[in-house]
Amino acid sequence: MIESFYAFLETIGITHPIHPIVVHAPMGLVIGAVAFSLAEYKWPDKHLGQSAYHCVFLALLSIVPVYIAGLLDWQYVFAGDMSKWIIIKMILGIVLAVLLAYAVIQKNNGASRTKMLTIYLLSLGVCGGLGFSGGELLYGG
């Protein structure tokens, strides 16, 4: 089944793993959340904290296709090998999902902007760990 999916992708010109294509959505949205949250300190009357929340909410939604693509690529490219980098990515992926969900809950409960920025920064750190471990998985280490 997975092989036929990748064979179909090849017929339309996509000959590389799909996870790297979609992974930029949640990563960029988390970066956006941090940027909007920091900007809110400079311009508190501009509702930038709400924009940060929207970024995190969209990041939470967008991790679903990222995880699906990652699992498909892991099965297709790495034959489901449980290397240390895959394990690290799986753990960090769960941590990111929990942090993003926690951020949404906290914002809905009226958390302070300092608390929200802290959660966003932690999420950004996890994104960095995910990116680093993905690079190690593909390019070295």
JSON list of N, CA and C in Angstrom, two decimals, residues 2-14:
[
{"chain": "A", "resi": 2, "resn": "ILE", "atom": "N", "xyz": [1.86, 1.32, 0.90]},
{"chain": "A", "resi": 2, "resn": "ILE", "atom": "CA", "xyz": [2.73, 2.49, 0.96]},
{"chain": "A", "resi": 2, "resn": "ILE", "atom": "C", "xyz": [3.52, 2.61, -0.34]},
{"chain": "A", "resi": 3, "resn": "GLU", "atom": "N", "xyz": [3.98, 1.47, -0.87]},
{"chain": "A", "resi": 3, "resn": "GLU", "atom": "CA", "xyz": [4.75, 1.49, -2.11]},
{"chain": "A", "resi": 3, "resn": "GLU", "atom": "C", "xyz": [3.93, 2.05, -3.26]},
{"chain": "A", "resi": 4, "resn": "SER", "atom": "N", "xyz": [2.64, 1.70, -3.31]},
{"chain": "A", "resi": 4, "resn": "SER", "atom": "CA", "xyz": [1.80, 2.20, -4.40]},
{"chain": "A", "resi": 4, "resn": "SER", "atom": "C", "xyz": [1.57, 3.71, -4.26]},
{"chain": "A", "resi": 5, "resn": "PHE", "atom": "N", "xyz": [1.49, 4.20, -3.03]},
{"chain": "A", "resi": 5, "resn": "PHE", "atom": "CA", "xyz": [1.34, 5.63, -2.80]},
{"chain": "A", "resi": 5, "resn": "PHE", "atom": "C", "xyz": [2.57, 6.38, -3.33]},
{"chain": "A", "resi": 6, "resn": "TYR", "atom": "N", "xyz": [3.76, 5.88, -2.99]},
{"chain": "A", "resi": 6, "resn": "TYR", "atom": "CA", "xyz": [4.99, 6.53, -3.46]},
{"chain": "A", "resi": 6, "resn": "TYR", "atom": "C", "xyz": [5.17, 6.36, -4.96]},
{"chain": "A", "resi": 7, "resn": "ALA", "atom": "N", "xyz": [4.70, 5.23, -5.51]},
{"chain": "A", "resi": 7, "resn": "ALA", "atom": "CA", "xyz": [4.75, 5.04, -6.96]},
{"chain": "A", "resi": 7, "resn": "ALA", "atom": "C", "xyz": [3.85, 6.06, -7.66]},
{"chain": "A", "resi": 8, "resn": "PHE", "atom": "N", "xyz": [2.68, 6.31, -7.08]},
{"chain": "A", "resi": 8, "resn": "PHE", "atom": "CA", "xyz": [1.81, 7.35, -7.63]},
{"chain": "A", "resi": 8, "resn": "PHE", "atom": "C", "xyz": [2.48, 8.71, -7.59]},
{"chain": "A", "resi": 9, "resn": "LEU", "atom": "N", "xyz": [3.11, 9.04, -6.45]},
{"chain": "A", "resi": 9, "resn": "LEU", "atom": "CA", "xyz": [3.80, 10.32, -6.33]},
{"chain": "A", "resi": 9, "resn": "LEU", "atom": "C", "xyz": [4.88, 10.46, -7.40]},
{"chain": "A", "resi": 10, "resn": "GLU", "atom": "N", "xyz": [5.58, 9.37, -7.69]},
{"chain": "A", "resi": 10, "resn": "GLU", "atom": "CA", "xyz": [6.61, 9.41, -8.74]},
{"chain": "A", "resi": 10, "resn": "GLU", "atom": "C", "xyz": [6.01, 9.73, -10.10]},
{"chain": "A", "resi": 11, "resn": "THR", "atom": "N", "xyz": [4.78, 9.25, -10.36]},
{"chain": "A", "resi": 11, "resn": "THR", "atom": "CA", "xyz": [4.16, 9.52, -11.66]},
{"chain": "A", "resi": 11, "resn": "THR", "atom": "C", "xyz": [3.83, 11.00, -11.84]},
{"chain": "A", "resi": 12, "resn": "ILE", "atom": "N", "xyz": [3.69, 11.73, -10.74]},
{"chain": "A", "resi": 12, "resn": "ILE", "atom": "CA", "xyz": [3.41, 13.17, -10.84]},
{"chain": "A", "resi": 12, "resn": "ILE", "atom": "C", "xyz": [4.66, 14.00, -10.55]},
{"chain": "A", "resi": 13, "resn": "GLY", "atom": "N", "xyz": [5.83, 13.33, -10.49]},
{"chain": "A", "resi": 13, "resn": "GLY", "atom": "CA", "xyz": [7.09, 14.05, -10.39]},
{"chain": "A", "resi": 13, "resn": "GLY", "atom": "C", "xyz": [7.65, 14.22, -9.00]},
{"chain": "A", "resi": 14, "resn": "ILE", "atom": "N", "xyz": [7.03, 13.64, -7.99]},
{"chain": "A", "resi": 14, "resn": "ILE", "atom": "CA", "xyz": [7.55, 13.74, -6.63]},
{"chain": "A", "resi": 14, "resn": "ILE", "atom": "C", "xyz": [8.32, 12.47, -6.33]}
]
